[in-house]
Amino acid sequence: MTPLPRLAVFDLDYTLWPFWVDTHVDPPFHKSSDGTVRDRMGQDIRLYPEVPQVLDRLQSLGVPIAAASRTGEIDGANQLLELFDLVKYFVHREIYPGSKVAHFERLRHKTGVPFSQMIFFDDEKRNIIDVGKLGVTCIHIQNGINLQTLTQGLETFAKTQAGS
Ligand SMILES: [Mg+2]
């Protein structure tokens, strides 16, 4: 049986959606009558297209999911997760500025899952480096999360377990 992580953690900006929520868009957000999420200026806001499927896949595998973001736009980020109906997937949301090491220390404390049993997806190299030092399997992503990257990440995680 392929070993699965006991916690999957996702960055938000440029991992779940293609913008920085603190600078590229204007909160507050709302859902239009046609179901489109828009910002204060009426700009369309979208996720990377496979995000719901990625989170569904993990949920069906029984892997709990958390968010870890360094954004200063805490309300806006949480509002987007609500408007996109993603809150139901996340057992924990750590959204505040600072080193991501702090976010992961809190996740370990809250879940009891050791770093070696976590997988983390992020687009920024500095976060990958910082969190990787903790012993978390870190997957550096480009162009947002998708099903292929998820599958490759889970394979990478399984190899770390085989080698330990
Ligand atoms: Mg990011």
GROMACS .gro file of N, CA, C and O in nm, residues 22-112:
model
  364
   22ASP      N    1  -0.329   4.030  -0.153
   22ASP     CA    2  -0.306   4.159  -0.084
   22ASP      C    3  -0.273   4.274  -0.179
   22ASP      O    4  -0.275   4.390  -0.138
   23THR      N    5  -0.241   4.245  -0.306
   23THR     CA    6  -0.202   4.355  -0.395
   23THR      C    7  -0.270   4.354  -0.532
   23THR      O    8  -0.291   4.460  -0.589
   24HIS      N    9  -0.302   4.238  -0.586
   24HIS     CA   10  -0.352   4.232  -0.724
   24HIS      C   11  -0.503   4.246  -0.737
   24HIS      O   12  -0.554   4.268  -0.847
   25VAL      N   13  -0.576   4.230  -0.628
   25VAL     CA   14  -0.722   4.236  -0.632
   25VAL      C   15  -0.768   4.325  -0.516
   25VAL      O   16  -0.690   4.358  -0.428
   26ASP      N   17  -0.895   4.366  -0.521
   26ASP     CA   18  -0.947   4.462  -0.423
   26ASP      C   19  -1.060   4.403  -0.339
   26ASP      O   20  -1.175   4.403  -0.382
   27PRO      N   21  -1.031   4.355  -0.217
   27PRO     CA   22  -1.137   4.309  -0.129
   27PRO      C   23  -1.224   4.427  -0.086
   27PRO      O   24  -1.175   4.541  -0.091
   28PRO      N   25  -1.345   4.408  -0.037
   28PRO     CA   26  -1.407   4.276  -0.017
   28PRO      C   27  -1.457   4.216  -0.149
   28PRO      O   28  -1.474   4.285  -0.248
   29PHE      N   29  -1.479   4.084  -0.142
   29PHE     CA   30  -1.525   4.008  -0.258
   29PHE      C   31  -1.674   3.977  -0.243
   29PHE      O   32  -1.729   3.983  -0.134
   30HIS      N   33  -1.735   3.942  -0.353
   30HIS     CA   34  -1.876   3.902  -0.347
   30HIS      C   35  -1.904   3.805  -0.461
   30HIS      O   36  -1.824   3.793  -0.555
   31LYS      N   37  -2.016   3.736  -0.452
   31LYS     CA   38  -2.055   3.646  -0.560
   31LYS      C   39  -2.166   3.712  -0.639
   31LYS      O   40  -2.268   3.753  -0.582
   32SER      N   41  -2.148   3.724  -0.770
   32SER     CA   42  -2.250   3.785  -0.856
   32SER      C   43  -2.367   3.689  -0.872
   32SER      O   44  -2.357   3.571  -0.841
   33SER      N   45  -2.478   3.741  -0.928
   33SER     CA   46  -2.597   3.657  -0.948
   33SER      C   47  -2.565   3.541  -1.043
   33SER      O   48  -2.627   3.435  -1.035
   34ASP      N   49  -2.466   3.557  -1.130
   34ASP     CA   50  -2.430   3.447  -1.221
   34ASP      C   51  -2.331   3.349  -1.157
   34ASP      O   52  -2.284   3.256  -1.223
   35GLY      N   53  -2.301   3.370  -1.029
   35GLY     CA   54  -2.213   3.276  -0.958
   35GLY      C   55  -2.066   3.311  -0.964
   35GLY      O   56  -1.984   3.247  -0.900
   36THR      N   57  -2.031   3.413  -1.043
   36THR     CA   58  -1.891   3.454  -1.053
   36THR      C   59  -1.848   3.529  -0.927
   36THR      O   60  -1.924   3.612  -0.877
   37VAL      N   61  -1.728   3.499  -0.879
   37VAL     CA   62  -1.673   3.574  -0.767
   37VAL      C   63  -1.604   3.698  -0.822
   37VAL      O   64  -1.526   3.690  -0.918
   38ARG      N   65  -1.635   3.812  -0.764
   38ARG     CA   66  -1.577   3.938  -0.810
   38ARG      C   67  -1.522   4.018  -0.692
   38ARG      O   68  -1.567   3.999  -0.579
   39ASP      N   69  -1.429   4.107  -0.724
   39ASP     CA   70  -1.378   4.194  -0.618
   39ASP      C   71  -1.455   4.327  -0.618
   39ASP      O   72  -1.553   4.343  -0.692
   40ARG      N   73  -1.413   4.417  -0.532
   40ARG     CA   74  -1.481   4.546  -0.514
   40ARG      C   75  -1.495   4.624  -0.645
   40ARG      O   76  -1.590   4.698  -0.667
   41MET      N   77  -1.395   4.607  -0.734
   41MET     CA   78  -1.394   4.679  -0.861
   41MET      C   79  -1.469   4.604  -0.972
   41MET      O   80  -1.470   4.647  -1.087
   42GLY      N   81  -1.526   4.489  -0.939
   42GLY     CA   82  -1.600   4.412  -1.038
   42GLY      C   83  -1.513   4.318  -1.120
   42GLY      O   84  -1.559   4.255  -1.216
   43GLN      N   85  -1.386   4.306  -1.080
   43GLN     CA   86  -1.294   4.217  -1.151
   43GLN      C   87  -1.326   4.070  -1.119
   43GLN      O   88  -1.347   4.035  -1.004
   44ASP      N   89  -1.330   3.987  -1.223
   44ASP     CA   90  -1.351   3.842  -1.205
   44ASP      C   91  -1.237   3.781  -1.125
   44ASP      O   92  -1.121   3.805  -1.155
   45ILE      N   93  -1.271   3.697  -1.030
   45ILE     CA   94  -1.170   3.628  -0.950
   45ILE      C   95  -1.188   3.478  -0.972
   45ILE      O   96  -1.298   3.426  -0.956
   46ARG      N   97  -1.079   3.410  -1.008
   46ARG     CA   98  -1.090   3.266  -1.034
   46ARG      C   99  -0.980   3.188  -0.962
   46ARG      O  100  -0.873   3.239  -0.938
   47LEU      N  101  -1.013   3.063  -0.935
   47LEU     CA  102  -0.914   2.967  -0.886
   47LEU      C  103  -0.840   2.910  -1.005
   47LEU      O  104  -0.887   2.919  -1.119
   48TYR      N  105  -0.726   2.844  -0.980
   48TYR     CA  106  -0.672   2.756  -1.083
   48TYR      C  107  -0.777   2.647  -1.106
   48TYR      O  108  -0.840   2.599  -1.010
   49PRO      N  109  -0.800   2.608  -1.232
   49PRO     CA  110  -0.919   2.528  -1.265
   49PRO      C  111  -0.932   2.395  -1.192
   49PRO      O  112  -1.044   2.352  -1.165
   50GLU      N  113  -0.823   2.327  -1.158
   50GLU     CA  114  -0.836   2.193  -1.100
   50GLU      C  115  -0.834   2.192  -0.947
   50GLU      O  116  -0.831   2.086  -0.885
   51VAL      N  117  -0.837   2.310  -0.885
   51VAL     CA  118  -0.829   2.316  -0.739
   51VAL      C  119  -0.938   2.234  -0.669
   51VAL      O  120  -0.908   2.154  -0.580
   52PRO      N  121  -1.067   2.247  -0.709
   52PRO     CA  122  -1.168   2.166  -0.640
   52PRO      C  123  -1.142   2.015  -0.655
   52PRO      O  124  -1.159   1.939  -0.558
   53GLN      N  125  -1.099   1.972  -0.773
   53GLN     CA  126  -1.071   1.829  -0.793
   53GLN      C  127  -0.953   1.782  -0.709
   53GLN      O  128  -0.954   1.670  -0.657
   54VAL      N  129  -0.852   1.867  -0.698
   54VAL     CA  130  -0.735   1.832  -0.617
   54VAL      C  131  -0.777   1.810  -0.472
   54VAL      O  132  -0.739   1.711  -0.407
   55LEU      N  133  -0.858   1.902  -0.419
   55LEU     CA  134  -0.900   1.891  -0.279
   55LEU      C  135  -0.996   1.773  -0.260
   55LEU      O  136  -0.987   1.702  -0.159
   56ASP      N  137  -1.083   1.751  -0.359
   56ASP     CA  138  -1.172   1.633  -0.356
   56ASP      C  139  -1.092   1.503  -0.351
   56ASP      O  140  -1.126   1.410  -0.278
   57ARG      N  141  -0.987   1.498  -0.433
   57ARG     CA  142  -0.905   1.378  -0.442
   57ARG      C  143  -0.842   1.346  -0.305
   57ARG      O  144  -0.849   1.233  -0.256
   58LEU      N  145  -0.785   1.448  -0.243
   58LEU     CA  146  -0.722   1.427  -0.112
   58LEU      C  147  -0.826   1.385  -0.009
   58LEU      O  148  -0.802   1.295   0.072
   59GLN      N  149  -0.942   1.450  -0.014
   59GLN     CA  150  -1.047   1.415   0.082
   59GLN      C  151  -1.091   1.270   0.063
   59GLN      O  152  -1.110   1.197   0.161
   60SER      N  153  -1.104   1.227  -0.062
   60SER     CA  154  -1.147   1.089  -0.087
   60SER      C  155  -1.039   0.989  -0.045
   60SER      O  156  -1.070   0.875  -0.013
   61LEU      N  157  -0.914   1.034  -0.043
   61LEU     CA  158  -0.804   0.947   0.004
   61LEU      C  159  -0.794   0.949   0.157
   61LEU      O  160  -0.715   0.875   0.216
   62GLY      N  161  -0.871   1.037   0.220
   62GLY     CA  162  -0.869   1.045   0.366
   62GLY      C  163  -0.755   1.128   0.422
   62GLY      O  164  -0.719   1.113   0.539
   63VAL      N  165  -0.696   1.214   0.337
   63VAL     CA  166  -0.584   1.299   0.383
   63VAL      C  167  -0.639   1.435   0.427
   63VAL      O  168  -0.695   1.507   0.345
   64PRO      N  169  -0.624   1.470   0.555
   64PRO     CA  170  -0.670   1.603   0.599
   64PRO      C  171  -0.589   1.713   0.530
   64PRO      O  172  -0.473   1.695   0.494
   65ILE      N  173  -0.655   1.829   0.513
   65ILE     CA  174  -0.597   1.940   0.437
   65ILE      C  175  -0.593   2.066   0.524
   65ILE      O  176  -0.688   2.093   0.599
   66ALA      N  177  -0.483   2.141   0.510
   66ALA     CA  178  -0.471   2.269   0.580
   66ALA      C  179  -0.420   2.376   0.483
   66ALA      O  180  -0.365   2.344   0.377
   67ALA      N  181  -0.440   2.502   0.520
   67ALA     CA  182  -0.387   2.614   0.442
   67ALA      C  183  -0.281   2.685   0.524
   67ALA      O  184  -0.294   2.698   0.646
   68ALA      N  185  -0.173   2.730   0.458
   68ALA     CA  186  -0.069   2.809   0.524
   68ALA      C  187  -0.031   2.923   0.431
   68ALA      O  188   0.025   2.902   0.325
   69SER      N  189  -0.068   3.044   0.470
   69SER     CA  190  -0.042   3.161   0.386
   69SER      C  191   0.021   3.272   0.469
   69SER      O  192  -0.016   3.292   0.586
   70ARG      N  193   0.114   3.347   0.408
   70ARG     CA  194   0.180   3.458   0.476
   70ARG      C  195   0.115   3.591   0.442
   70ARG      O  196   0.169   3.696   0.475
   71THR      N  197   0.002   3.589   0.377
   71THR     CA  198  -0.059   3.714   0.333
   71THR      C  199  -0.099   3.802   0.452
   71THR      O  200  -0.135   3.753   0.559
   72GLY      N  201  -0.095   3.934   0.429
   72GLY     CA  202  -0.146   4.028   0.529
   72GLY      C  203  -0.295   4.052   0.510
   72GLY      O  204  -0.361   4.109   0.598
   73GLU      N  205  -0.348   4.010   0.397
   73GLU     CA  206  -0.492   4.028   0.367
   73GLU      C  207  -0.569   3.906   0.418
   73GLU      O  208  -0.620   3.824   0.341
   74ILE      N  209  -0.575   3.896   0.551
   74ILE     CA  210  -0.631   3.777   0.616
   74ILE      C  211  -0.781   3.763   0.588
   74ILE      O  212  -0.829   3.655   0.551
   75ASP      N  213  -0.853   3.873   0.604
   75ASP     CA  214  -0.999   3.868   0.582
   75ASP      C  215  -1.031   3.833   0.437
   75ASP      O  216  -1.119   3.752   0.409
   76GLY      N  217  -0.960   3.897   0.344
   76GLY     CA  218  -0.985   3.872   0.202
   76GLY      C  219  -0.957   3.727   0.165
   76GLY      O  220  -1.034   3.664   0.092
   77ALA      N  221  -0.848   3.671   0.217
   77ALA     CA  222  -0.813   3.532   0.186
   77ALA      C  223  -0.921   3.437   0.240
   77ALA      O  224  -0.966   3.347   0.169
   78ASN      N  225  -0.964   3.460   0.363
   78ASN     CA  226  -1.069   3.374   0.419
   78ASN      C  227  -1.200   3.390   0.344
   78ASN      O  228  -1.273   3.293   0.322
   79GLN      N  229  -1.228   3.514   0.303
   79GLN     CA  230  -1.352   3.539   0.229
   79GLN      C  231  -1.351   3.463   0.095
   79GLN      O  232  -1.452   3.405   0.056
   80LEU      N  233  -1.237   3.462   0.028
   80LEU     CA  234  -1.229   3.389  -0.099
   80LEU      C  235  -1.249   3.239  -0.077
   80LEU      O  236  -1.318   3.174  -0.154
   81LEU      N  237  -1.190   3.185   0.029
   81LEU     CA  238  -1.209   3.042   0.056
   81LEU      C  239  -1.357   3.012   0.079
   81LEU      O  240  -1.408   2.908   0.035
   82GLU      N  241  -1.428   3.105   0.145
   82GLU     CA  242  -1.572   3.085   0.166
   82GLU      C  243  -1.649   3.096   0.035
   82GLU      O  244  -1.733   3.012   0.003
   83LEU      N  245  -1.622   3.201  -0.043
   83LEU     CA  246  -1.698   3.223  -0.167
   83LEU      C  247  -1.675   3.111  -0.269
   83LEU      O  248  -1.764   3.078  -0.347
   84PHE      N  249  -1.557   3.053  -0.268
   84PHE     CA  250  -1.529   2.942  -0.359
   84PHE      C  251  -1.571   2.807  -0.299
   84PHE      O  252  -1.544   2.702  -0.357
   85ASP      N  253  -1.634   2.811  -0.182
   85ASP     CA  254  -1.685   2.690  -0.117
   85ASP      C  255  -1.572   2.590  -0.087
   85ASP      O  256  -1.587   2.469  -0.106
   86LEU      N  257  -1.458   2.642  -0.043
   86LEU     CA  258  -1.344   2.556  -0.012
   86LEU      C  259  -1.324   2.536   0.138
   86LEU      O  260  -1.246   2.448   0.178
   87VAL      N  261  -1.394   2.613   0.219
   87VAL     CA  262  -1.373   2.604   0.365
   87VAL      C  263  -1.395   2.462   0.416
   87VAL      O  264  -1.325   2.415   0.504
   88LYS      N  265  -1.490   2.393   0.354
   88LYS     CA  266  -1.526   2.257   0.398
   88LYS      C  267  -1.408   2.160   0.390
   88LYS      O  268  -1.408   2.057   0.456
   89TYR      N  269  -1.309   2.190   0.307
   89TYR     CA  270  -1.196   2.099   0.290
   89TYR      C  271  -1.089   2.115   0.398
   89TYR      O  272  -1.010   2.025   0.422
   90PHE      N  273  -1.081   2.235   0.458
   90PHE     CA  274  -0.965   2.267   0.541
   90PHE      C  275  -0.992   2.241   0.689
   90PHE      O  276  -1.082   2.301   0.747
   91VAL      N  277  -0.913   2.154   0.748
   91VAL     CA  278  -0.926   2.130   0.892
   91VAL      C  279  -0.862   2.245   0.970
   91VAL      O  280  -0.903   2.273   1.083
   92HIS      N  281  -0.761   2.309   0.912
   92HIS     CA  282  -0.699   2.426   0.976
   92HIS      C  283  -0.660   2.526   0.869
   92HIS      O  284  -0.620   2.488   0.759
   93ARG      N  285  -0.667   2.654   0.906
   93ARG     CA  286  -0.622   2.762   0.817
   93ARG      C  287  -0.528   2.851   0.897
   93ARG      O  288  -0.570   2.913   0.994
   94GLU      N  289  -0.403   2.853   0.859
   94GLU     CA  290  -0.303   2.940   0.924
   94GLU      C  291  -0.271   3.051   0.824
   94GLU      O  292  -0.196   3.031   0.728
   95ILE      N  293  -0.333   3.167   0.844
   95ILE     CA  294  -0.322   3.277   0.748
   95ILE      C  295  -0.281   3.404   0.822
   95ILE      O  296  -0.362   3.465   0.891
   96TYR      N  297  -0.153   3.439   0.811
   96TYR     CA  298  -0.099   3.560   0.874
   96TYR      C  299   0.046   3.574   0.827
   96TYR      O  300   0.110   3.476   0.788
   97PRO      N  301   0.098   3.698   0.831
   97PRO     CA  302   0.237   3.720   0.786
   97PRO      C  303   0.339   3.652   0.879
   97PRO      O  304   0.305   3.615   0.991
   98GLY      N  305   0.459   3.640   0.830
   98GLY     CA  306   0.568   3.581   0.908
   98GLY      C  307   0.627   3.463   0.835
   98GLY      O  308   0.583   3.427   0.727
   99SER      N  309   0.731   3.402   0.896
   99SER     CA  310   0.793   3.284   0.836
   99SER      C  311   0.696   3.167   0.839
   99SER      O  312   0.621   3.149   0.936
  100LYS      N  313   0.697   3.087   0.734
  100LYS     CA  314   0.605   2.973   0.731
  100LYS      C  315   0.641   2.866   0.834
  100LYS      O  316   0.561   2.778   0.863
  101VAL      N  317   0.761   2.877   0.889
  101VAL     CA  318   0.796   2.785   0.998
  101VAL      C  319   0.695   2.800   1.112
  101VAL      O  320   0.653   2.701   1.172
  102ALA      N  321   0.653   2.922   1.140
  102ALA     CA  322   0.555   2.946   1.247
  102ALA      C  323   0.422   2.880   1.213
  102ALA      O  324   0.358   2.819   1.300
  103HIS      N  325   0.381   2.890   1.089
  103HIS     CA  326   0.255   2.828   1.046
  103HIS      C  327   0.261   2.676   1.066
  103HIS      O  328   0.166   2.613   1.111
  104PHE      N  329   0.377   2.618   1.034
  104PHE     CA  330   0.390   2.472   1.046
  104PHE      C  331   0.405   2.427   1.191
  104PHE      O  332   0.357   2.319   1.226
  105GLU      N  333   0.471   2.508   1.272
  105GLU     CA  334   0.478   2.473   1.416
  105GLU      C  335   0.337   2.465   1.473
  105GLU      O  336   0.304   2.375   1.550
  106ARG      N  337   0.253   2.561   1.434
  106ARG     CA  338   0.115   2.562   1.484
  106ARG      C  339   0.036   2.443   1.430
  106ARG      O  340  -0.045   2.383   1.502
  107LEU      N  341   0.059   2.410   1.303
  107LEU     CA  342  -0.014   2.296   1.246
  107LEU      C  343   0.026   2.166   1.316
  107LEU      O  344  -0.059   2.081   1.343
  108ARG      N  345   0.154   2.153   1.347
  108ARG     CA  346   0.199   2.033   1.417
  108ARG      C  347   0.135   2.028   1.556
  108ARG      O  348   0.089   1.922   1.601
  109HIS      N  349   0.131   2.143   1.622
  109HIS     CA  350   0.073   2.150   1.755
  109HIS      C  351  -0.076   2.116   1.753
  109HIS      O  352  -0.126   2.040   1.836
  110LYS      N  353  -0.147   2.170   1.654
  110LYS     CA  354  -0.292   2.151   1.648
  110LYS      C  355  -0.332   2.010   1.605
  110LYS      O  356  -0.435   1.959   1.648
  111THR      N  357  -0.252   1.951   1.516
  111THR     CA  358  -0.292   1.821   1.459
  111THR      C  359  -0.220   1.703   1.525
  111THR      O  360  -0.269   1.590   1.518
  112GLY      N  361  -0.104   1.727   1.584
  112GLY     CA  362  -0.024   1.617   1.637
  112GLY      C  363   0.048   1.538   1.529
  112GLY      O  364   0.113   1.438   1.557
   0.00000   0.00000   0.00000
